[in-house]
Structure formats: C-alpha cells, structure tokens
CSV table of C-alpha atoms and ligand atoms in Angstrom, one decimal:
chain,number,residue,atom,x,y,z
A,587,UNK,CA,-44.5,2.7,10.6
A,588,UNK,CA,-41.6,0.8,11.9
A,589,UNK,CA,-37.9,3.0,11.9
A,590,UNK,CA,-35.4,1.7,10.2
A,591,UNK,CA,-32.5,1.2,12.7
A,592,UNK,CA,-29.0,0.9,11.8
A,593,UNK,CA,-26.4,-0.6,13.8
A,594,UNK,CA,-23.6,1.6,11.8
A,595,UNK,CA,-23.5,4.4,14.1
A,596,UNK,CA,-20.3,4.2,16.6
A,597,UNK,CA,-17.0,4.5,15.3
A,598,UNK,CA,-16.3,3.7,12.1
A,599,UNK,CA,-13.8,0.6,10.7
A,600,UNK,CA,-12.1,1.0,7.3
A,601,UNK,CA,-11.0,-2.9,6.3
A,602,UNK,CA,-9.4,-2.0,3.1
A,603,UNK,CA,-6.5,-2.6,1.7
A,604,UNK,CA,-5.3,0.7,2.2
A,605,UNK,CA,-5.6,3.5,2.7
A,606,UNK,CA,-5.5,1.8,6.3
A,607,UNK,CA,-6.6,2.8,9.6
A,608,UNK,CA,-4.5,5.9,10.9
A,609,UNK,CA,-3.3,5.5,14.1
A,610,UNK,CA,-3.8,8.6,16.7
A,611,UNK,CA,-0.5,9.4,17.6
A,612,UNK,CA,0.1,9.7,13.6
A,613,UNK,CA,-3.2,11.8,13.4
A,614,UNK,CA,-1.8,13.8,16.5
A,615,UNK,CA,1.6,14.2,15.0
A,616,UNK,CA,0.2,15.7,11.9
A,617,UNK,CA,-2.5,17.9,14.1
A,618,UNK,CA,0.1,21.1,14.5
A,619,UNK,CA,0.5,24.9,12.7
A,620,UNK,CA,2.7,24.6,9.9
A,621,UNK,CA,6.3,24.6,10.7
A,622,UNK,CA,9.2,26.4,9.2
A,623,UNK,CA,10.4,24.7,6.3
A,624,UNK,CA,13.3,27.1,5.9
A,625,UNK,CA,15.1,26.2,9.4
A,626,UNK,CA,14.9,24.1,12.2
A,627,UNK,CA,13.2,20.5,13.4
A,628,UNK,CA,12.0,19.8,10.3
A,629,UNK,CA,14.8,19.9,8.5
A,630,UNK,CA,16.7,18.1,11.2
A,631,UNK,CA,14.4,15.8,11.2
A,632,UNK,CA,15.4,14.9,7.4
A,633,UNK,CA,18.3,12.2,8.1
A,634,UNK,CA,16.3,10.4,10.9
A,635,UNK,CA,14.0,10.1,8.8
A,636,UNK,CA,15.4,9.0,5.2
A,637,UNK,CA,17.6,5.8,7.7
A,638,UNK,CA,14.5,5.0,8.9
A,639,UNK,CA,12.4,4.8,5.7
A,640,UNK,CA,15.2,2.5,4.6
A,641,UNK,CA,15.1,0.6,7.8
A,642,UNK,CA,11.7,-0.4,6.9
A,643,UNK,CA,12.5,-1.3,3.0
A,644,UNK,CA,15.8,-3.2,4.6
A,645,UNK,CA,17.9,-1.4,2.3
A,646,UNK,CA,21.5,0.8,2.8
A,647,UNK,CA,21.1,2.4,-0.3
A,648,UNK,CA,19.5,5.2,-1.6
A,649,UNK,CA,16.1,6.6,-0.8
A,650,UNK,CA,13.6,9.4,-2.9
A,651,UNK,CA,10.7,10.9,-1.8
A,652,UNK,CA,8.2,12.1,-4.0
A,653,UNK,CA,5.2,13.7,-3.1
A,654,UNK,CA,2.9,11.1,-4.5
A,655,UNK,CA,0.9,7.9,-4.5
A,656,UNK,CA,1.7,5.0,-5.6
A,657,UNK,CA,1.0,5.2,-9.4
A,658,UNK,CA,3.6,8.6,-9.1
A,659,UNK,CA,6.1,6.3,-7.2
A,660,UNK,CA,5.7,3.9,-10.8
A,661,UNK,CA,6.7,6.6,-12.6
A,662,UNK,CA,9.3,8.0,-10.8
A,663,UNK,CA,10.7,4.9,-10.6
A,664,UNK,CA,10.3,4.0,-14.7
A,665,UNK,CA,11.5,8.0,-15.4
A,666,UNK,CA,14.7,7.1,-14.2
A,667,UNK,CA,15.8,4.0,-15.4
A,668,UNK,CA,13.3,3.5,-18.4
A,669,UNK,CA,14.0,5.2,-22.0
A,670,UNK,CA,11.4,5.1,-25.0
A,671,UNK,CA,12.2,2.4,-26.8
A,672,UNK,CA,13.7,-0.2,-23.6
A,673,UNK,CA,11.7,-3.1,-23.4
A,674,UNK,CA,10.4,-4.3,-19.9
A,675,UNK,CA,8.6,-7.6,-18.9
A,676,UNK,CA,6.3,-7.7,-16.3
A,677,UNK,CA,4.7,-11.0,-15.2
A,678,UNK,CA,1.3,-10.0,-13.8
A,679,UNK,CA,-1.0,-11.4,-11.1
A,680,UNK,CA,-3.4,-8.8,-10.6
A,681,UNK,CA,-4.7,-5.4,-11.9
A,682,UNK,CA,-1.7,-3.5,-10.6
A,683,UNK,CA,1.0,-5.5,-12.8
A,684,UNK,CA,-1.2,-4.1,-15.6
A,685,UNK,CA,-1.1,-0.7,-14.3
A,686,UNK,CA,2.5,-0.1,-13.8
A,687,UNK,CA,2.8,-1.9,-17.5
A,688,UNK,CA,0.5,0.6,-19.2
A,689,UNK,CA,2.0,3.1,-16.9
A,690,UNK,CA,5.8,1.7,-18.8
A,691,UNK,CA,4.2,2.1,-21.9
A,692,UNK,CA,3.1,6.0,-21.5
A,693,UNK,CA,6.5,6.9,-21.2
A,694,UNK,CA,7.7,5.2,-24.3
A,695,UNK,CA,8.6,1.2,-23.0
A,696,UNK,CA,7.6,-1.5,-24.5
A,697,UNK,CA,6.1,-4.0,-22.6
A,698,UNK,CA,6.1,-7.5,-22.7
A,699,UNK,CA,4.0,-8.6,-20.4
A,700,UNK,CA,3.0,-12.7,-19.0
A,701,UNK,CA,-0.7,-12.6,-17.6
A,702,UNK,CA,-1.3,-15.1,-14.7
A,703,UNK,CA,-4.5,-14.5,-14.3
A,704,UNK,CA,-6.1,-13.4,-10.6
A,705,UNK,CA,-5.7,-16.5,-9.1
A,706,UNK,CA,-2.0,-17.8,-9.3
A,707,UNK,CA,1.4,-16.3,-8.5
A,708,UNK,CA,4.1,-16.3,-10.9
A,709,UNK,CA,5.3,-19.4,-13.0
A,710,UNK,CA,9.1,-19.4,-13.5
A,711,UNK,CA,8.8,-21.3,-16.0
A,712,UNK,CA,7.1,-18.9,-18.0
A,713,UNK,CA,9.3,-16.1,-16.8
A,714,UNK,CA,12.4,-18.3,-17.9
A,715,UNK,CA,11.3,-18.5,-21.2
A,716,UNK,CA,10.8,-14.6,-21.8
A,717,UNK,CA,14.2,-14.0,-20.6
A,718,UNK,CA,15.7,-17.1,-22.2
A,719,UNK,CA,14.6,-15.8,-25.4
A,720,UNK,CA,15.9,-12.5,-25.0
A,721,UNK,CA,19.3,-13.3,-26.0
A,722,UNK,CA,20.0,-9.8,-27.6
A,723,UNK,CA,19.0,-8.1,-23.4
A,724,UNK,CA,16.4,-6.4,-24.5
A,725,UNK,CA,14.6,-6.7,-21.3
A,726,UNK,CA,15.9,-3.8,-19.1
A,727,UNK,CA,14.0,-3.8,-16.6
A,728,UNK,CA,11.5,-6.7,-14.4
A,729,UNK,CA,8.0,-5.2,-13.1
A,730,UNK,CA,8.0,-7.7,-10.1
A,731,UNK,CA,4.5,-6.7,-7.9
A,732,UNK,CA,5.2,-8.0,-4.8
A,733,UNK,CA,1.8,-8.2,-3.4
A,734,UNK,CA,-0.8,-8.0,-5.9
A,735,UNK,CA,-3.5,-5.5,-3.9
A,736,UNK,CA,-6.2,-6.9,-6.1
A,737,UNK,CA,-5.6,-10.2,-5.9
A,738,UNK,CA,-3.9,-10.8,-2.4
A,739,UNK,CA,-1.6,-12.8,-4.5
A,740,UNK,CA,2.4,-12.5,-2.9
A,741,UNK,CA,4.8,-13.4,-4.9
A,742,UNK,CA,8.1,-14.7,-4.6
A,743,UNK,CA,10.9,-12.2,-5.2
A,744,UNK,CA,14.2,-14.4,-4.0
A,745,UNK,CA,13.4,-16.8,-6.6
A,746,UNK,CA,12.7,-14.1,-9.5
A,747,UNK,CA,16.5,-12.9,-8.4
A,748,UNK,CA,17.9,-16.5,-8.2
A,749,UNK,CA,16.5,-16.6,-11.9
A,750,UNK,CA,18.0,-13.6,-13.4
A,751,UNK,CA,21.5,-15.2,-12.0
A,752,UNK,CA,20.9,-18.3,-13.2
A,753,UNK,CA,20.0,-16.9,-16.9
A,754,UNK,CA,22.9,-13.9,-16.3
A,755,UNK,CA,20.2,-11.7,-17.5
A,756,UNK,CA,21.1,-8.0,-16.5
A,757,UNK,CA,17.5,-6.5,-16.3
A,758,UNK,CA,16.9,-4.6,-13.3
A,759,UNK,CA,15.0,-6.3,-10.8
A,760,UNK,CA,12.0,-3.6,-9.9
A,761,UNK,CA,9.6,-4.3,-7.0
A,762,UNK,CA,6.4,-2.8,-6.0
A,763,UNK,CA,6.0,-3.2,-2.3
A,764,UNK,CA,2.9,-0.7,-1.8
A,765,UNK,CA,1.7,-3.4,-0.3
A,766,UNK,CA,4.2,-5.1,1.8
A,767,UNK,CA,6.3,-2.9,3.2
A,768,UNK,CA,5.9,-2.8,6.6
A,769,UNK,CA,3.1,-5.8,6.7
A,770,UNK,CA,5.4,-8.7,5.0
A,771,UNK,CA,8.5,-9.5,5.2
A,772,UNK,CA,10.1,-7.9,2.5
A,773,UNK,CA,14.3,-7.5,2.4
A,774,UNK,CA,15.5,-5.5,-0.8
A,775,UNK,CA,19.1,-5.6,0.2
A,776,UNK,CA,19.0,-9.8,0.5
A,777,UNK,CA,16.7,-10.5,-2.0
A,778,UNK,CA,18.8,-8.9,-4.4
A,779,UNK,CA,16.0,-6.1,-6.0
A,780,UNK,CA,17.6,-3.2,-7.4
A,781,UNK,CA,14.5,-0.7,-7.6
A,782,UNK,CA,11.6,-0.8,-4.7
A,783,UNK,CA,8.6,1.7,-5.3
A,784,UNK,CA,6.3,2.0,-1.9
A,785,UNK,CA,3.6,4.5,-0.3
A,786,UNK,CA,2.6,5.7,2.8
A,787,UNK,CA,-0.9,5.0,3.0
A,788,UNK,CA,-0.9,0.9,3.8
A,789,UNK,CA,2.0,-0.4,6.0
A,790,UNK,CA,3.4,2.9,6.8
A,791,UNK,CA,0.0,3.8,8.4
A,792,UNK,CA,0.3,7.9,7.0
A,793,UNK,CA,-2.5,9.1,5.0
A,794,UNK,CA,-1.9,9.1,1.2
A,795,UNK,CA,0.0,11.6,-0.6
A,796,UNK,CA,3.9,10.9,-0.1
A,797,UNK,CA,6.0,7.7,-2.2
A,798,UNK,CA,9.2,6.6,-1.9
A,799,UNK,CA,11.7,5.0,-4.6
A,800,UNK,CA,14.7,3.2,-3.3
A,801,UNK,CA,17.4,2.2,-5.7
A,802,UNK,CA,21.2,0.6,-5.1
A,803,UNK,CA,24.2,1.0,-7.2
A,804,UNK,CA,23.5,-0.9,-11.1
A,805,UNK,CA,20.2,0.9,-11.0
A,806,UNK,CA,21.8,4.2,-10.4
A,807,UNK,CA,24.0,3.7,-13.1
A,808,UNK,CA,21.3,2.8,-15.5
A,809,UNK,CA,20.5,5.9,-14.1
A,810,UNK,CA,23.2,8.2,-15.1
A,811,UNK,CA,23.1,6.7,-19.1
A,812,UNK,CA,19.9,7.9,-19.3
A,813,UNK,CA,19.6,9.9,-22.6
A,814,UNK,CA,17.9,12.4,-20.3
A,815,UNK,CA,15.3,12.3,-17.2
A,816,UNK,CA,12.2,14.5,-16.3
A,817,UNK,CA,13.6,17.1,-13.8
A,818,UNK,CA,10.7,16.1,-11.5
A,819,UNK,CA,10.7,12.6,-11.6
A,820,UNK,CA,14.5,12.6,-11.3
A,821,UNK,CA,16.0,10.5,-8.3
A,822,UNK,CA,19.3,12.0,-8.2
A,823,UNK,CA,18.1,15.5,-7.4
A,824,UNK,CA,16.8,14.3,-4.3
A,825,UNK,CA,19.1,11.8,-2.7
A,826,UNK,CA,21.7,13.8,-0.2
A,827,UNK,CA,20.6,16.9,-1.5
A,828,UNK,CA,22.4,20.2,0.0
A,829,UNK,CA,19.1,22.5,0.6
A,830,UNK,CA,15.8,20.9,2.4
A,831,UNK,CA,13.6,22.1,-1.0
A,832,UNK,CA,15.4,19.7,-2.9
A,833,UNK,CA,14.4,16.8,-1.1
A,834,UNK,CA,11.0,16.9,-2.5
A,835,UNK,CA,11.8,19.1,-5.8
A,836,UNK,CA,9.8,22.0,-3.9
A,837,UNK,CA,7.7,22.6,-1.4
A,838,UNK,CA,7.8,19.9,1.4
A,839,UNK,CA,4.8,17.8,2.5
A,840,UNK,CA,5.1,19.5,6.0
A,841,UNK,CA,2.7,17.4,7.4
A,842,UNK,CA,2.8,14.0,6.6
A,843,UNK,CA,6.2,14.0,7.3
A,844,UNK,CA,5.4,14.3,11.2
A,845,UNK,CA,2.9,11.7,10.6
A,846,UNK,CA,5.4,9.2,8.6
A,847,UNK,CA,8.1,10.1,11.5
A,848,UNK,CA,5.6,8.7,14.4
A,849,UNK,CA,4.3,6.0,11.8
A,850,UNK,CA,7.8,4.9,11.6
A,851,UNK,CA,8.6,5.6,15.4
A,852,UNK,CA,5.8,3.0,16.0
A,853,UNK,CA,6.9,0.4,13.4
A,854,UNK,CA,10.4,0.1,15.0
A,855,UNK,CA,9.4,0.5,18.4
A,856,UNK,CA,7.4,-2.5,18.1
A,857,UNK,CA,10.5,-4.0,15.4
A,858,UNK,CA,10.0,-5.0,12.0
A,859,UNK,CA,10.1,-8.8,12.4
A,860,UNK,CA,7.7,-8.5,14.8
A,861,UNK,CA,5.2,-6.3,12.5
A,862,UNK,CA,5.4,-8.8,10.5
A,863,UNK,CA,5.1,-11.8,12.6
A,864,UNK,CA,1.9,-9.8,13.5
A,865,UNK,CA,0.7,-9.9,10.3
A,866,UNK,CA,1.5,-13.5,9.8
A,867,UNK,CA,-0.7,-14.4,13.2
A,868,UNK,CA,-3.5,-12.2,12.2
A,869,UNK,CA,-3.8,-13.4,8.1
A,870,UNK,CA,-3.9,-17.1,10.1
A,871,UNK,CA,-7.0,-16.4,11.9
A,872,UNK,CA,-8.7,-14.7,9.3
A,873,UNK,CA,-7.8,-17.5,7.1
A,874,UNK,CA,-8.8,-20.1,9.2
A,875,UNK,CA,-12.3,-18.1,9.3
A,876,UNK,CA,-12.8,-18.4,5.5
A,877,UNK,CA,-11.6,-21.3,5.2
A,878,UNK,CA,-14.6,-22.8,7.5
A,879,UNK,CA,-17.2,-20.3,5.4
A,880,UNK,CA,-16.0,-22.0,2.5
A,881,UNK,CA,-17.3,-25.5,3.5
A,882,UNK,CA,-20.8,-23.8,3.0
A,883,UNK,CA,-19.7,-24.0,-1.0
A,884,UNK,CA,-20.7,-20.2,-1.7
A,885,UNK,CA,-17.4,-18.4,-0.5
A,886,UNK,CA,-14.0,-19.2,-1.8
A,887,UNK,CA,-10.0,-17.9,-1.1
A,888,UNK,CA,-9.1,-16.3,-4.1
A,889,UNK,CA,-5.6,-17.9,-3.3
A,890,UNK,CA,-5.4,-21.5,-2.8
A,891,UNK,CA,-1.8,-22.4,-1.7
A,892,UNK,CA,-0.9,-20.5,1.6
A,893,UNK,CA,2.4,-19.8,0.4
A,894,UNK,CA,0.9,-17.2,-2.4
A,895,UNK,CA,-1.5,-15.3,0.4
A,896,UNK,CA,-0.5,-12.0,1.2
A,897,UNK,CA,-0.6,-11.7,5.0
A,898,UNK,CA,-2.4,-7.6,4.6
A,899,UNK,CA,-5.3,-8.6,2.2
A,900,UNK,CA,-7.5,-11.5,1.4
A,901,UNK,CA,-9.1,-11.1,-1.5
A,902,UNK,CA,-12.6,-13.7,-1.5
A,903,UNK,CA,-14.9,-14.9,-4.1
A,904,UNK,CA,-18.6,-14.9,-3.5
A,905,UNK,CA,-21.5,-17.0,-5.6
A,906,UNK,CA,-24.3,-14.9,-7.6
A,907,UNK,CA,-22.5,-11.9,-7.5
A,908,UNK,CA,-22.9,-11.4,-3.4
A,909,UNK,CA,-19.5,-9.9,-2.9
A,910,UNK,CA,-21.1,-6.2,-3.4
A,911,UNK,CA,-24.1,-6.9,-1.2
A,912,UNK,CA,-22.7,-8.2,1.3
A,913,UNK,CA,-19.8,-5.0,1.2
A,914,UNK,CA,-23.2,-2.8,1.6
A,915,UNK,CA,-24.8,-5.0,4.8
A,916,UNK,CA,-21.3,-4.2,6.7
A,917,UNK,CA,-21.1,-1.1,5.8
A,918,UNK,CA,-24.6,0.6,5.9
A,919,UNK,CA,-25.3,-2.1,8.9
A,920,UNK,CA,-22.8,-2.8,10.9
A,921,UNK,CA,-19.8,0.3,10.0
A,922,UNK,CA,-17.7,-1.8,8.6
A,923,UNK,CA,-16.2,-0.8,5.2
A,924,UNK,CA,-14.5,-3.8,3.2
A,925,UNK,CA,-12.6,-3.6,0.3
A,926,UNK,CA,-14.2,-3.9,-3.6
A,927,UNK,CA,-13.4,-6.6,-5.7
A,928,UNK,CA,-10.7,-4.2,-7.6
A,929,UNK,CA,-9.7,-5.8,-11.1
A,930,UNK,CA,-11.7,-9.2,-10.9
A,931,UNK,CA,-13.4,-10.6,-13.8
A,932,UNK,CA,-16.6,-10.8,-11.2
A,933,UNK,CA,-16.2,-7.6,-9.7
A,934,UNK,CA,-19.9,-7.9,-7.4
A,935,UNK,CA,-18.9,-11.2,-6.2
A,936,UNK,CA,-15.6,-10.5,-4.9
A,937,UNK,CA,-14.5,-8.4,-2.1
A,938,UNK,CA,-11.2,-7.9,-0.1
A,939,UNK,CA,-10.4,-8.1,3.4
A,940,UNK,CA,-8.3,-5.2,4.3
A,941,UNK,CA,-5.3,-5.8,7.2
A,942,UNK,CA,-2.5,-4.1,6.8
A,943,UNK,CA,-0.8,-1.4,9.4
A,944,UNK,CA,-2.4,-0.3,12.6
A,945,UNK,CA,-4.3,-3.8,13.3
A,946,UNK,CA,-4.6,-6.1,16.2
A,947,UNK,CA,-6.7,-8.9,17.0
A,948,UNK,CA,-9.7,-8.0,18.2
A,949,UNK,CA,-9.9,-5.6,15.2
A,950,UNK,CA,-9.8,-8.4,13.6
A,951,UNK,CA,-12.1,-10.6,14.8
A,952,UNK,CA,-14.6,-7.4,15.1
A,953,UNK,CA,-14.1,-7.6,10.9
A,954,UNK,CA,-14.8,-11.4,11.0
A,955,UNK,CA,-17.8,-11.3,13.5
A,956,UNK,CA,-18.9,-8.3,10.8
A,957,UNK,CA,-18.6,-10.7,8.0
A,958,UNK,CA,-20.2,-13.6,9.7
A,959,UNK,CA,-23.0,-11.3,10.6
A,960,UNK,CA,-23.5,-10.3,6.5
A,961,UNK,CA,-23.3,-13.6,5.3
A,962,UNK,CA,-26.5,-14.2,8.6
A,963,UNK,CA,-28.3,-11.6,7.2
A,964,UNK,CA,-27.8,-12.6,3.4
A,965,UNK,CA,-27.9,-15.8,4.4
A,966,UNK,CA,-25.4,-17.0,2.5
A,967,UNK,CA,-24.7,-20.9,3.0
A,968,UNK,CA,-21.5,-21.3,5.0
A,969,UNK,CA,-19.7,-23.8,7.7
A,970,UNK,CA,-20.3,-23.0,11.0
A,971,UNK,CA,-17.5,-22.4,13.7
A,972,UNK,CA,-15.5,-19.6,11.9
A,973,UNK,CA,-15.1,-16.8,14.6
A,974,UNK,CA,-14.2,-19.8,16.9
A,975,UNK,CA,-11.9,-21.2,14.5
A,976,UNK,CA,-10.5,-17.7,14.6
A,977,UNK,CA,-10.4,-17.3,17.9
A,978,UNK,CA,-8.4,-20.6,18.1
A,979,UNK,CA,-5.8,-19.1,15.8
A,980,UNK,CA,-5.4,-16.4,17.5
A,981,UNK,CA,-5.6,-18.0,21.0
A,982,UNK,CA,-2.9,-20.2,19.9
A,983,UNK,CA,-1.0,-17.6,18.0
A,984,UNK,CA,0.8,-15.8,21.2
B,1870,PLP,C1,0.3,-3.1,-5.2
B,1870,PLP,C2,-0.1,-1.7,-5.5
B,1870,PLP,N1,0.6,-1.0,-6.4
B,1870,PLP,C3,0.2,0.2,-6.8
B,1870,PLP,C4,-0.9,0.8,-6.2
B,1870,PLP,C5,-1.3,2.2,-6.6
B,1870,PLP,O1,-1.2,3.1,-5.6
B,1870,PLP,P1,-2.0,4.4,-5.5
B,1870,PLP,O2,-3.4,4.0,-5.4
B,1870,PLP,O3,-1.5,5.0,-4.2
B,1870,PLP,O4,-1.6,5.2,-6.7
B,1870,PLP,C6,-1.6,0.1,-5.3
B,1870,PLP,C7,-2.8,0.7,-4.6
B,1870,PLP,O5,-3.6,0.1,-3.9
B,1870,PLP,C8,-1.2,-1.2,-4.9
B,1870,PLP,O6,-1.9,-1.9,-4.0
C-alpha cells in the first residue's frame, strides 16, 4: 500500500481576497493582556490613529469606527444618510453592488439598480440616463463599488463624479473601498466622493472585525435632516467624541486597534503611493502569467481591458467547471488557499487570485508556481512560459 503524501505541510498561504495575510508585527501588536480602556495609551493613542485612518482613505474629513465588517460598515453608512422611502441607484458589477443594494432596501430604500454583469465595469451611458431621468432628484444617494471583490472589476470613480457635475445631480456619491483602500489608489478628497465605507481585514492587513465610514460636509448635512438615525449606527456620536467609549458606542475593540496602529505604521512607513505602486507591479506579473495560460484556450481573465483590473484580486474563468478542482489541488496539495468563484454565474469554474496587503513578489510567484503546478496536475491545456513571463514582469518592474 502506497501513502498518500501531501506536499501541504509547511506554512500555510491564504491567496484570497481578504481576509489577507496578517503580517507579524500586527499579530505581535495584538499579542498583549488587555489594556485599560478607561485611561492611558490607548486612549492616547485615539487621535494618531483616527489622522492616520484618514491618511490612508486620503480624506480631511471625518472618520467613524464601528466595530464591524464590511456589510456593518454598508449599513452604517446607509443608517445615516438613507431614510425609508429615498431612492438610491447603484450600478453593479459584481455580487457586492447587489449586497449593499439589498442591504439599502432592508432599511426602507428603494433601489434602482443597473446590472453590468461580472464581466464589465460601469457604462456612463447607462448611468447618465438613470440620473437624466430623474429630474424630480429622487436619487439620494450613488452605491459606487469601487472594486468589485467578486469580479476583480475597478471601477472608475473620477468619472462617476465628473458625471454628477455634468448632470447637477445632488446625490451623494458613496464608495465602497473594502477593497482598495490601501492596495489602489483611491483619493476621496480629489475624486470628489462624499461617503467611503472600508474594513480592516484586506488592505489594512488587521484581522476582521473593525469598519470605518468616512463622510465630508454635504453628506453630514444629509445627515443632520435625517428624520431620525439608529443610535448605533449613528456617525455623529462617534466623530470627536468627549469620552473614549463613545468612539465605538461601547466597549472598544482593544485589540485590533494595536493591530490597525502597526498595520497603519507599516502602510506609511513604506508610503501610500508606494503600496500602491506595489500593487500595480505585482497585478502586472500575475497578469502577464494568465495571460500566457490563457493561450492554452481553457483559462480566461475575467476582465478583459487592463484599465478595469483591480490590482488586489484577479478573478479567472476555468473550462468544465475546473475552477473548484483546481482550488482543492493547491490547497490539499501544495498549501495554497485561493479564492472561490464568489457571485459567478459558474461558480466551479471560476476562482480568484487573492493580493492585497502584506504581499511581495516572491509571494507572488510562490501563488503562480502553485497555480501552474494545478493546472500540471489537472492537466489543464495552457501556454507555456507563464512563471517566466512573470518573472520578467517583475524583473523588469524595480
Ligand atoms: C467590495 C466588498 N464590499 C463588501 C464586502 C463585505 O465585507 P464583509 O465580508 O467584511 O462583510 C466585501 C467582502 O469581501 C467586499 O470585497
């Protein structure tokens, strides 16, 4: 009788789309009794803390935190600015467009929402027409996904802003950037957004369980003629408050906060643009890796155009439903966990690359060299030459 060997024991890689890999000095940060949460570093640590979370969403305005994931950071964000009744419009290109819709529609909204598909970004023209006919302003609010998870669709923000000008429509502009912040660029002052919902657990490199809402001036005031707002969910008690419990409407997450404040320590040490020129180099290579599998005819890009990639996830389309099979080679195999194919109409023949956060390259071409070996093993046709095409990219990337 012959064992059965695996290759999977060693340490561990988690290529998903988030949560992401934790890097140690978060995990050591976190690793500590619990501190006072009644006097002393903690709360001092509270301003740091708040300037740098709005360092990384490139905003001066206001920040909440909310113990929460990202679906709580949805609602906090609609609890504010949303009454029963508004109307929003959310153009989707993904799953989590949908999510956050339904999410509007628990709490009373109606939605009106433009499906895209999973393949393809946003067409203004579409868009323009929604709010074009909306001459009455019905539309309060715009559900703008930045970076559809699902999809590894990005979409483009600037020019959603430019066409709420154009039309002098005055719906707030509402981004989610659970995926973005701190992978893609992403500038909430420039860009014009008024409301920007984000997470810990991708970029930001903490462990789930802590959101943020940022929010400027217009959307405050939307704010404050609110008929009324959820004493939870409610932004205002926690911007600036006067005592540390208020910041998080009780008890604070003790923990993660150390985390966050290395996780951000780390993101500006290194400096945003260059986190996200990181990013950039890294989503090359691993581009340029599927884009020479794909000459084999049985993998495809979910997104064509280069300009609509996400540079944290790459979502992939496998023949015969192979997506699933291949996810359990890599990971019962090799130790490599990659990401489901969340939200697709072919769920088993999709799968998503996960790098966002704590990654460098030869992370990444341990995730490629994984892949390659699953689609060996499946033997799943494909062009030779991707790790080296890979390793050109990144060769050529420094
Ligand atoms: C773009 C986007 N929005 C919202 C969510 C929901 O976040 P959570 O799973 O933390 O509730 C996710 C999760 O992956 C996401 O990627």
């Amino acid at each position: 009788m012959t064992n059965q060997i695996s290759l999977a024991q060693g340490r561990e890689y988690l290529a998903i789309p988030g949560p992401s890999v934790i890097p140690d000095a978060v995990l050591q940060a976190m690793h500590r009794p619990s501190p006072n949460i009644y006097d002393g570093e903690l709360i001092d640590m509270m301003p740091g803390l708040t300037r740098d979370l709005r360092r990384v969403a490139r905003t001066k305005h206001n920040v909440a935190i909310y113990i929460a994931n990202g679906h709580g950071t949805w609602e906090a964000a609609l609890s504010n600015v949303i009454a029963p009744g508004e109307v929003v419009l959310a153009p989707a290109s993904g799953l989590f467009t949908h999510g956050w819709a339904e999410m509007a529609e628990g709490i009373g909204a109606k939605v009106q929402l433009i499906d895209f598909g999973t393949s393809s970004a946003w067409d203004f023209d579409r868009i323009a027409g929604a709010l074009r006919a909306d001459t009455a302003h019905q539309i309060k609010a715009v559900l703008a996904v930045h970076v559809d998870t699902s999809s590894s669709i990005r979409n483009d923000i600037p020019t959603l802003r430019a066409l709420l000008n154009e039309l002098d429509h005055p719906a707030l502009l509402m981004a989610d950037c659970i995926a973005s912040v701190g992978c893609d660029r992403y500038e909430m002052d420039e860009w014009g957004v008024d409301v920007t919902v984000t997470a810990c657990q991708k970029g930001l490199m903490t462990p789930a369980g802590v959101g943020f809402v940022f929010f400027n001036d217009k959307a405050q005031a939307k704010r404050a003629a609110m008929p009324r707002v959820s004493q939870y969910w409610d932004w205002q008690r926690r911007v600036n408050p006067e005592v540390f419990y208020q910041y998080f409407n009780g008890t604070a997450p003790t923990h993660h906060l150390y985390g966050l404040r290395a996780a951000l320590d780390m993101i500006h040490a290194e400096g945003l643009e260059s986190v996200w020129t990181r990013h950039e180099r890294l989503a090359a290579a691993i581009w340029a890796a599927c884009e020479i599998w794909a000459q084999g005819g049985a993998l495809q890009l979910n997104v064509a155009d280069r300009t609509h990639r996400s540079h944290a996830v790459t979502a992939l389309r496998l023949t015969d439903g192979l997506g699933t099979p291949l996810r359990v080679f890599t990971e019962s195999q090799l130790g490599l966990t990659l990401g489901i194919g969340l939200g697709m109409e072919d769920w088993d023949g999709c799968f998503r690359l996960g790098h966002m956060g704590h990654v460098n390259g030869q992370m990444v071409m341990a995730m490629l060299g994984g892949v390659e070996t699953a689609l060996a093993a499946l033997d799943i046709p494909r062009g030779k030459g991707a790790l080296e095409a890979a390793a050109s990219a990144l060769a050529s990337a420094g």
